């Protein structure tokens, strides 16, 4: 009876009943084990999230293993909690369980708005295999794919801190054997994790070398990684040689080795042994876990702020950390020029604005902080311009768009520098060559000269317009012939020059194109050197340039396109001979294409140009689409 009482006493103090999750078995992936349980925090404001990753040697365990004590402590803070399942290594060997867990984190982050998750404060906790997985995620370089059409894959995998029990800080069996013990290296989970059945196969498979190193969290540790709290039930004593296979797999030396490296980088790493916490260490460790997480909560989310955040319904939330600002405004290229929308100040000095749903596209935006226009400081997608810079956000459609990165053969983009005889300076040219260009050296290609808009740079068509991916996709789909695309810098006079200087830009650019760019391309690249294989096109200012140069050099170009163009105001008089000889012009020009957005400030100008061409019998195609000057 005394023995039974001794056994039951701690259990009677242990709250075994867990509250039912608010959302149970929510799918985050295609497999039946890709599911999450989620408990909502208290209140209506975003709250931190603690994610539990279960143990079980990557071959067992379940999300129901989240400790009731830990769950109660999390909920007492008003925080959110989640517990996840992942595919066992018997189903998906390395990196399957880790990738699944990272995907679960991304999925939860994608639910931030709906489930009130403070994305600046996401913590991981776990046991054994789940602890190793937590470190793998925490130390791994950012795994988000910002340009993915999958909204979950675009979410960050970075975390705030981790508190873990029995964590393996390295999973290379060779290191485990050397630094822990040969007995620990014989743990039955290791062969299965790496897709093998026996330890002999593991030791005799040199092709696993990369996987061993890649799987070890310690190999990914860098100075910007999160702080860690670790608990081990196996002490520093050597593992007996006659111990059961796998003994030592939760040895405290795993933690000591990690702490040595983290101390050198100045990152907090606390390693505790169960004996330090008394007779009932786990509940006390859970209390330390909450205290550790509270210590590392980011009261100012500027360092881990998410902006922009594209939601699955194509709404976009923009955030700016400006605690001392009196006003923050927002402007974007789909809005009327010169207008902005006020952002709302929230907690911790974060200003926020949610817009949309937006049509699938790549958009350019800026913030205005107390009168100063700035790019989004936490968004790495910068729109470089001739003067000042802005930020970009891509809103994906449910189905692939022409500008998306698809799994097709990709071309290459060169950046060439050329001393201009016409302008006297050295300028860059961005040049797209199609897939196979470097291999098929006996083949020549048609060429498109593609011009950017005002205040842009030569690389704008690639960095923002994805012209290279559009070409890749059209070529792969058989909708376009493989071609070379040449993208020069369109400001022949300095951007922002006085009006009388700017008035000379088109004329000077025309000289630059005809004297420098075209001869350079035709001497450096395998292009077909005749008018039937040359086209010219541009956006906005570049559209005006393409019309001016194209119609001014019909013997050189056979196709002309202008997108939302700054059509020449003197087109009718400048090109009177072209307009008065419609039959000759139509024989010479295979394509004239003019397009503009219905909400574009340049719409009337383009409508008038199209009407003029129609009245003079010049064959062309005119297209109006929804949208502004984009």
XYZ file of C-alpha atoms in Angstrom:
630
model
C 0.000 0.000 0.000
C 2.800 2.375 0.859
C 4.369 1.718 -2.531
C 1.058 2.323 -4.272
C 0.573 5.554 -2.319
C 4.077 6.704 -3.219
C 3.323 6.019 -6.877
C -0.066 7.722 -6.900
C 0.830 10.801 -4.838
C 2.476 12.814 -7.619
C -0.201 11.700 -10.067
C -2.942 13.067 -7.820
C -1.225 16.443 -7.938
C -0.994 16.288 -11.751
C -3.939 17.827 -13.613
C -4.528 15.057 -16.147
C -7.513 16.607 -17.904
C -6.534 18.846 -20.779
C -9.057 21.319 -22.120
C -10.279 20.448 -25.578
C -8.534 22.446 -28.291
C -10.459 25.267 -29.906
C -9.444 23.876 -33.269
C -8.660 20.155 -33.436
C -6.943 18.180 -36.168
C -6.528 21.170 -38.448
C -4.720 20.058 -41.592
C -1.534 21.868 -42.582
C -0.395 19.450 -45.290
C -1.508 16.540 -47.490
C -0.649 13.620 -45.185
C -3.020 12.374 -42.498
C -0.394 13.152 -39.849
C -0.069 16.766 -40.984
C -2.499 18.025 -38.354
C -2.502 20.566 -35.526
C -4.447 21.142 -32.307
C -4.808 24.785 -31.329
C -5.862 26.458 -28.076
C -6.756 30.135 -28.338
C -5.331 32.656 -25.912
C -7.408 35.066 -23.874
C -8.570 38.429 -25.148
C -8.988 39.996 -28.552
C -5.422 41.216 -29.050
C -2.684 39.134 -30.683
C -0.960 36.925 -28.112
C 2.265 34.881 -28.115
C 2.140 31.301 -29.361
C 3.864 28.256 -27.824
C 4.155 25.267 -30.174
C 4.762 21.777 -28.755
C 6.534 19.178 -30.928
C 6.256 15.647 -29.574
C 9.034 13.095 -29.155
C 9.147 9.394 -29.919
C 12.360 8.808 -31.848
C 10.755 10.138 -35.042
C 8.824 6.841 -35.217
C 6.198 7.328 -32.496
C 4.491 9.879 -30.289
C 1.577 12.153 -30.906
C 0.371 15.720 -30.439
C -1.758 14.564 -27.513
C 1.517 14.288 -25.590
C 1.509 17.975 -24.670
C 1.806 18.098 -20.887
C -1.384 19.307 -19.120
C 0.758 21.325 -16.695
C 2.515 23.119 -19.519
C -0.773 23.768 -21.298
C -2.314 25.194 -18.123
C 0.657 27.514 -17.566
C 0.522 28.746 -21.150
C -3.186 29.481 -20.907
C -2.748 31.252 -17.574
C -0.578 33.778 -19.438
C -3.377 34.362 -21.930
C -1.166 32.921 -24.668
C -1.992 30.656 -27.589
C -0.848 27.029 -27.639
C -0.503 24.490 -30.411
C 0.573 20.871 -30.611
C 1.509 19.275 -33.910
C 1.887 15.903 -35.545
C 4.403 15.195 -38.277
C 5.123 12.255 -40.546
C 7.219 9.561 -38.893
C 10.611 8.791 -40.402
C 9.229 5.384 -41.403
C 6.986 7.335 -43.797
C 9.269 10.229 -44.700
C 12.944 9.902 -43.674
C 15.056 12.978 -43.037
C 14.250 15.772 -43.608
C 10.573 14.749 -43.628
C 9.721 15.182 -39.912
C 11.638 18.474 -39.704
C 10.160 19.911 -42.878
C 6.675 18.957 -41.722
C 7.206 20.718 -38.404
C 8.532 23.834 -40.116
C 5.490 23.782 -42.396
C 3.225 23.549 -39.350
C 4.910 26.654 -37.918
C 4.400 28.483 -41.214
C 0.770 27.414 -41.318
C 0.186 28.748 -37.820
C 1.836 32.007 -38.777
C -0.488 32.259 -41.776
C -3.393 32.093 -39.317
C -2.068 35.016 -37.276
C -4.915 37.375 -38.055
C -7.717 34.832 -37.722
C -6.362 33.214 -34.541
C -4.867 36.323 -32.880
C -1.260 35.159 -32.974
C 1.493 37.639 -32.177
C 3.942 36.650 -34.901
C 6.751 38.515 -33.167
C 6.570 36.048 -30.283
C 6.442 32.419 -31.379
C 8.128 29.904 -29.082
C 8.958 26.214 -29.529
C 8.991 23.513 -26.905
C 9.341 19.778 -27.273
C 10.752 16.510 -26.017
C 13.593 14.398 -27.472
C 12.962 14.120 -31.228
C 10.615 17.094 -30.959
C 13.315 19.013 -29.117
C 15.904 18.242 -31.799
C 13.387 19.295 -34.437
C 12.763 22.551 -32.561
C 16.477 23.345 -32.633
C 16.659 22.401 -36.305
C 13.918 24.935 -37.056
C 15.262 27.556 -34.673
C 18.814 27.526 -36.023
C 18.020 26.889 -39.657
C 18.297 29.821 -42.046
C 14.997 31.421 -42.965
C 12.980 28.845 -44.940
C 10.265 31.184 -46.199
C 9.853 31.354 -49.969
C 8.672 34.949 -50.548
C 7.798 34.386 -54.201
C 5.982 31.076 -53.758
C 2.374 30.899 -54.983
C 1.642 29.002 -51.744
C 0.711 31.551 -49.038
C 1.882 29.185 -46.283
C 5.316 28.708 -47.836
C 5.763 32.487 -47.862
C 5.596 32.628 -44.047
C 8.691 33.000 -41.882
C 10.146 30.073 -39.929
C 12.030 32.232 -37.442
C 11.172 31.899 -33.742
C 11.708 33.923 -30.583
C 13.053 31.285 -28.151
C 12.907 27.565 -27.341
C 12.671 25.526 -24.137
C 13.367 21.831 -24.642
C 13.747 18.523 -22.827
C 16.281 15.899 -23.850
C 17.330 17.703 -27.022
C 19.870 16.177 -29.384
C 21.888 19.160 -30.552
C 23.601 17.103 -33.236
C 22.331 13.995 -35.045
C 25.438 12.870 -36.917
C 25.917 9.283 -35.608
C 29.670 9.697 -35.897
C 29.620 12.680 -33.552
C 27.204 10.939 -31.205
C 29.577 7.978 -30.998
C 32.610 10.183 -30.421
C 31.174 12.866 -28.105
C 28.461 10.977 -26.220
C 29.111 7.211 -26.458
C 29.019 4.283 -28.885
C 25.977 3.049 -27.003
C 24.052 6.261 -27.732
C 25.041 6.043 -31.410
C 23.298 2.667 -31.518
C 19.904 4.174 -30.718
C 17.335 2.337 -32.869
C 15.828 5.615 -34.145
C 18.934 6.764 -36.011
C 18.901 4.275 -38.932
C 15.205 4.906 -39.584
C 15.655 8.671 -39.457
C 18.116 8.450 -42.336
C 16.121 5.905 -44.350
C 18.097 2.802 -43.371
C 17.128 -0.399 -41.550
C 20.303 -1.203 -39.631
C 23.200 0.593 -38.019
C 25.601 -1.232 -40.334
C 23.874 0.422 -43.290
C 24.252 3.797 -41.590
C 27.975 3.375 -40.977
C 28.579 2.078 -44.516
C 26.625 4.654 -46.505
C 28.968 7.507 -47.425
C 26.135 9.149 -49.376
C 24.549 9.971 -46.011
C 27.393 12.302 -45.051
C 25.478 15.365 -46.263
C 22.314 14.275 -44.430
C 24.211 13.705 -41.169
C 25.614 17.215 -41.262
C 22.454 18.846 -42.542
C 20.316 17.224 -39.847
C 22.466 18.453 -36.953
C 21.067 21.722 -35.543
C 24.454 22.769 -34.195
C 25.820 23.000 -37.725
C 23.288 25.741 -38.514
C 23.937 27.920 -35.458
C 24.659 31.585 -36.218
C 24.748 34.794 -34.226
C 21.142 35.742 -35.052
C 19.600 32.551 -33.647
C 17.185 32.408 -30.679
C 18.018 31.783 -27.006
C 17.506 28.270 -25.661
C 16.623 26.643 -22.317
C 17.496 22.931 -22.039
C 16.684 20.201 -19.508
C 18.306 16.753 -19.392
C 17.561 13.764 -17.175
C 20.875 12.059 -17.984
C 23.774 13.608 -16.108
C 27.389 14.227 -17.070
C 28.568 10.758 -16.037
C 29.907 8.515 -18.829
C 27.426 6.096 -20.376
C 28.281 2.529 -19.256
C 29.503 0.345 -22.094
C 26.996 -2.353 -21.129
C 24.006 0.017 -21.064
C 20.986 -0.688 -23.254
C 21.392 0.402 -26.901
C 20.520 4.065 -27.209
C 21.282 4.994 -23.606
C 22.777 8.471 -23.557
C 20.637 9.841 -26.364
C 19.353 12.436 -23.842
C 22.767 13.038 -22.298
C 23.503 16.464 -20.898
C 26.701 16.650 -22.945
C 24.456 17.456 -25.939
C 23.462 20.590 -24.073
C 26.952 21.457 -22.874
C 28.308 21.277 -26.409
C 25.600 23.604 -27.673
C 26.132 26.012 -24.788
C 29.852 26.267 -25.572
C 29.064 27.414 -29.098
C 26.190 29.712 -28.117
C 28.287 31.375 -25.399
C 30.910 32.236 -28.001
C 28.216 33.908 -30.116
C 26.728 35.787 -27.176
C 23.376 33.931 -27.310
C 21.773 32.849 -24.053
C 21.800 29.092 -23.513
C 20.748 27.671 -20.146
C 21.405 23.975 -19.499
C 19.724 22.324 -16.516
C 19.971 18.818 -15.105
C 16.810 17.274 -13.689
C 18.449 16.833 -10.270
C 18.780 20.611 -9.956
C 14.987 20.919 -9.968
C 14.271 18.496 -7.165
C 12.142 15.399 -6.931
C 9.538 16.526 -9.445
C 11.561 18.291 -12.125
C 9.214 18.422 -15.112
C 6.495 20.721 -13.693
C 9.222 23.002 -12.341
C 10.867 23.027 -15.751
C 7.541 24.057 -17.279
C 7.456 26.999 -14.873
C 11.007 27.910 -15.909
C 9.918 27.573 -19.526
C 7.199 30.190 -19.099
C 9.585 32.489 -17.216
C 12.209 32.043 -19.948
C 9.709 32.851 -22.665
C 8.427 35.901 -20.778
C 11.991 37.110 -20.397
C 12.476 36.986 -24.160
C 9.133 38.357 -25.276
C 9.729 41.146 -27.729
C 7.967 44.127 -26.215
C 8.993 46.075 -29.308
C 8.271 43.937 -32.343
C 10.368 45.974 -34.728
C 13.042 43.289 -34.856
C 10.619 40.543 -35.895
C 7.754 42.504 -37.375
C 5.973 40.912 -40.317
C 5.298 43.366 -43.119
C 3.807 42.952 -45.573
C 1.674 39.979 -44.570
C -0.289 38.529 -47.486
C -3.344 36.632 -46.261
C -4.882 33.644 -48.068
C -7.847 35.795 -49.164
C -5.397 38.242 -50.856
C -5.841 40.923 -48.221
C -2.497 42.426 -47.241
C -1.496 43.843 -43.867
C 1.253 46.463 -43.811
C 3.026 47.333 -40.547
C 5.481 50.011 -39.510
C 7.221 50.207 -36.136
C 7.392 53.918 -35.396
C 6.672 54.449 -31.672
C 7.497 58.164 -31.741
C 5.663 59.036 -34.944
C 2.660 61.345 -34.880
C 1.262 60.025 -38.153
C 2.075 57.254 -40.611
C 0.576 57.129 -44.085
C 0.609 54.531 -46.821
C 0.900 55.012 -50.584
C 0.978 52.454 -53.376
C 1.109 52.364 -57.133
C -2.523 51.248 -57.458
C -3.695 54.380 -55.636
C -4.233 57.761 -57.323
C -0.940 59.636 -57.634
C -0.212 61.943 -54.710
C -2.681 60.246 -52.343
C -2.085 58.196 -49.243
C -4.112 56.288 -46.672
C -3.708 56.746 -42.930
C -2.397 53.828 -40.884
C -3.693 53.028 -37.392
C -1.419 52.964 -34.381
C -1.622 49.815 -32.272
C 0.277 48.451 -29.305
C 4.045 48.739 -28.992
C 4.201 51.620 -31.430
C 3.213 49.523 -34.444
C 1.158 51.229 -37.143
C -0.996 48.910 -39.218
C -3.212 48.942 -42.281
C -5.001 46.045 -43.986
C -6.162 46.487 -47.577
C -7.738 44.336 -50.227
C -8.397 41.817 -51.429
C -5.934 42.874 -54.116
C -5.750 41.440 -57.603
C -2.775 39.136 -58.186
C 0.172 41.324 -59.109
C 3.464 42.793 -57.902
C 2.805 46.145 -56.203
C 5.055 49.004 -55.131
C 4.418 50.906 -51.896
C 5.952 53.324 -49.402
C 5.262 54.659 -45.907
C 5.098 58.321 -44.981
C 6.321 58.885 -41.433
C 5.645 62.437 -40.223
C 6.108 63.721 -43.756
C 9.148 61.614 -44.699
C 8.609 58.983 -47.398
C 10.424 55.736 -46.614
C 10.513 52.139 -47.786
C 9.205 49.396 -45.512
C 12.242 48.812 -43.253
C 11.498 45.114 -42.597
C 10.626 44.102 -46.157
C 13.697 42.784 -48.025
C 12.010 43.199 -51.417
C 13.246 46.666 -52.352
C 12.168 48.493 -55.475
C 15.353 50.216 -56.572
C 14.757 53.452 -58.444
C 16.769 56.271 -59.925
C 15.914 58.412 -56.932
C 14.715 57.047 -53.568
C 13.547 53.495 -53.149
C 10.282 51.778 -52.323
C 9.103 48.320 -51.285
C 7.349 45.568 -53.213
C 4.673 43.052 -52.298
C 3.526 40.192 -54.479
C -0.038 38.930 -54.256
C -0.380 35.486 -55.767
C -3.406 34.014 -57.483
C -4.891 30.590 -56.815
C -3.599 29.477 -60.215
C -0.163 30.255 -61.687
C 0.239 33.672 -63.297
C 2.519 34.476 -66.250
C 5.054 36.183 -63.956
C 5.226 33.420 -61.317
C 8.361 31.336 -60.861
C 7.410 27.958 -62.274
C 9.245 24.662 -62.545
C 10.311 25.214 -66.146
C 13.727 25.710 -67.788
C 15.060 29.121 -66.851
C 17.092 31.575 -68.859
C 19.889 33.746 -67.577
C 20.173 37.481 -66.903
C 23.499 39.188 -67.608
C 24.492 42.647 -66.414
C 26.823 44.322 -68.886
C 28.599 47.664 -68.478
C 29.247 49.799 -71.537
C 30.926 53.168 -72.074
C 28.424 55.179 -74.110
C 29.816 57.166 -77.009
C 26.550 59.063 -77.363
C 26.215 60.058 -73.691
C 29.791 59.940 -72.420
C 29.099 57.848 -69.299
C 29.351 54.165 -68.410
C 25.924 52.531 -68.162
C 24.549 49.127 -67.317
C 22.375 46.965 -69.539
C 20.421 43.952 -68.260
C 20.164 41.174 -70.852
C 18.006 38.062 -70.688
C 19.111 35.039 -72.696
C 16.686 32.109 -73.038
C 17.156 28.548 -71.766
C 19.724 26.720 -73.871
C 21.440 29.865 -75.142
C 24.855 28.847 -73.787
C 24.569 25.299 -75.153
C 23.178 25.932 -78.643
C 26.047 28.006 -79.970
C 25.028 27.667 -83.602
C 21.623 29.290 -83.021
C 20.743 32.992 -83.291
C 17.734 34.618 -81.664
C 15.277 37.460 -82.190
C 15.720 40.387 -79.834
C 13.287 42.557 -77.869
C 14.488 45.945 -76.619
C 12.445 46.589 -73.461
C 12.362 50.019 -71.782
C 11.429 50.907 -68.198
C 9.393 53.795 -66.814
C 10.399 57.099 -65.257
C 12.501 56.903 -62.078
C 13.178 53.199 -62.652
C 16.473 51.437 -63.312
C 17.675 49.072 -66.009
C 16.985 46.072 -63.754
C 13.405 47.092 -62.993
C 11.923 44.756 -65.569
C 13.646 41.818 -63.854
C 13.539 42.767 -60.172
C 9.948 44.019 -60.185
C 8.444 43.063 -63.535
C 9.733 39.453 -63.634
C 10.283 39.787 -67.384
C 12.693 36.858 -67.264
C 10.121 34.561 -65.631
C 7.405 35.708 -68.028
C 9.682 34.823 -70.936
C 10.612 31.454 -69.349
C 6.945 30.536 -68.921
C 5.814 31.663 -72.360
C 8.681 29.796 -74.017
C 7.951 26.643 -71.985
C 4.255 26.827 -72.936
C 5.051 27.282 -76.614
C 3.466 30.743 -76.645
C 6.660 32.602 -77.493
C 9.809 31.874 -79.451
C 13.064 31.839 -77.486
C 14.385 35.398 -77.611
C 16.917 37.758 -76.128
C 15.532 40.670 -74.106
C 17.675 43.797 -73.755
C 16.870 46.222 -70.928
C 18.946 49.441 -71.027
C 18.884 52.311 -68.532
C 16.322 54.781 -69.863
C 17.394 58.073 -68.298
C 19.739 59.650 -70.816
C 19.769 62.805 -68.674
C 19.851 62.670 -64.858
C 16.470 61.932 -63.328
C 15.069 64.999 -61.632
C 16.861 67.430 -63.918
C 15.191 70.768 -64.725
C 12.327 70.580 -67.210
C 14.362 72.025 -70.068
C 16.997 69.295 -69.556
C 14.387 66.529 -69.220
C 12.915 67.634 -72.556
C 16.066 66.290 -74.240
C 15.837 62.823 -72.664
C 14.036 61.026 -75.495
C 16.268 62.483 -78.187
C 19.454 61.615 -76.298
C 18.141 58.147 -75.476
C 17.398 57.556 -79.139
C 21.026 58.352 -79.985
C 22.228 56.066 -77.201
C 20.095 53.185 -78.467
C 21.068 53.513 -82.122
C 24.770 54.320 -81.619
C 25.630 52.222 -78.564
C 23.132 49.615 -77.414
C 22.096 47.931 -80.659
C 25.667 47.714 -82.060
C 26.888 46.352 -78.703
C 24.207 43.666 -78.553
C 24.715 42.609 -82.166
C 28.479 42.299 -81.658
C 28.247 40.519 -78.298
C 25.201 38.225 -78.547
C 23.901 35.801 -81.144
C 20.955 37.811 -82.430
C 19.377 37.758 -85.877
C 20.520 41.052 -87.387
C 17.504 42.163 -89.374
C 14.367 44.208 -88.751
C 12.029 41.198 -88.882
C 13.718 39.906 -85.728
C 13.869 43.186 -83.775
C 11.061 44.448 -81.539
C 10.847 47.456 -79.246
C 8.547 47.953 -76.240
C 8.307 49.974 -73.041
C 6.268 51.043 -70.022
C 5.210 54.626 -69.270
C 8.247 56.770 -70.126
C 9.686 53.707 -71.841
C 6.469 53.310 -73.802
C 6.872 56.833 -75.098
C 10.477 56.047 -75.995
C 9.494 52.865 -77.836
C 6.883 54.759 -79.877
C 9.343 57.573 -80.648
C 12.244 55.305 -81.593
C 10.147 52.566 -83.209
C 8.123 54.814 -85.517
C 11.234 56.892 -86.159
C 13.223 53.833 -87.282
C 10.763 51.592 -89.095
C 13.590 50.084 -91.218
C 15.140 48.841 -87.942
C 12.115 47.453 -86.022
C 9.185 45.346 -87.161
C 7.165 45.359 -83.920
C 6.364 48.198 -81.501
C 4.556 47.971 -78.149
C 3.703 50.613 -75.568
C 2.296 49.903 -72.108
C 0.582 52.789 -70.264
C 2.791 54.975 -72.376
C 3.746 58.599 -72.207
C 2.732 58.851 -75.863
C 4.514 61.684 -77.683
C 2.321 64.801 -77.645
C 3.572 65.733 -81.119
C 3.058 62.256 -82.576
C 0.785 63.481 -85.397
C 3.240 66.090 -86.678
C 6.458 64.216 -85.876
C 5.365 61.110 -87.759
C 3.245 62.764 -90.437
C 4.916 60.785 -93.224
C 4.318 57.489 -91.416
C 0.655 58.338 -90.869
C 0.114 59.537 -94.438
C 1.492 56.336 -95.969
C -0.606 53.726 -94.192
C -0.060 51.044 -96.828
C 3.741 51.252 -96.570
C 3.620 51.498 -92.784
C 1.357 48.446 -92.481
C 3.602 46.426 -94.776
C 6.660 47.344 -92.696
C 5.250 46.936 -89.182
C 4.101 43.437 -88.278
C 2.759 44.479 -84.849
C 1.782 47.714 -83.168
C 0.358 47.052 -79.698
C -0.911 49.741 -77.302
C -2.332 48.975 -73.847
C -3.425 51.020 -70.852
C -5.308 50.604 -67.585
C -8.835 51.947 -67.283
C -7.890 53.774 -64.085
C -4.549 54.998 -65.466
C -3.907 58.752 -65.585
C -2.409 58.139 -69.057
C -5.620 56.548 -70.386
C -6.894 59.564 -72.346
C -3.510 60.106 -73.970
C -3.381 56.489 -75.129
C -6.997 56.522 -76.298
C -6.234 59.577 -78.412
C -3.176 57.877 -79.911
C -5.188 54.750 -80.759
C -7.922 56.892 -82.314
C -5.334 58.758 -84.398
C -3.852 55.499 -85.716
C -7.329 54.227 -86.536
C -8.255 57.411 -88.361
C -5.120 57.153 -90.509
C -5.568 53.459 -91.244
C -2.517 52.290 -89.302
C -3.057 48.670 -88.289
C -2.661 48.193 -84.525
C -4.133 46.511 -81.479
C -5.447 48.621 -78.604
C -6.225 46.990 -75.247
C -7.687 48.438 -72.048
C -7.384 46.482 -68.796
C -8.481 47.065 -65.237
C -5.920 48.874 -63.116
C -3.946 52.056 -62.702
C -0.448 53.003 -63.842
C 1.202 49.628 -63.190
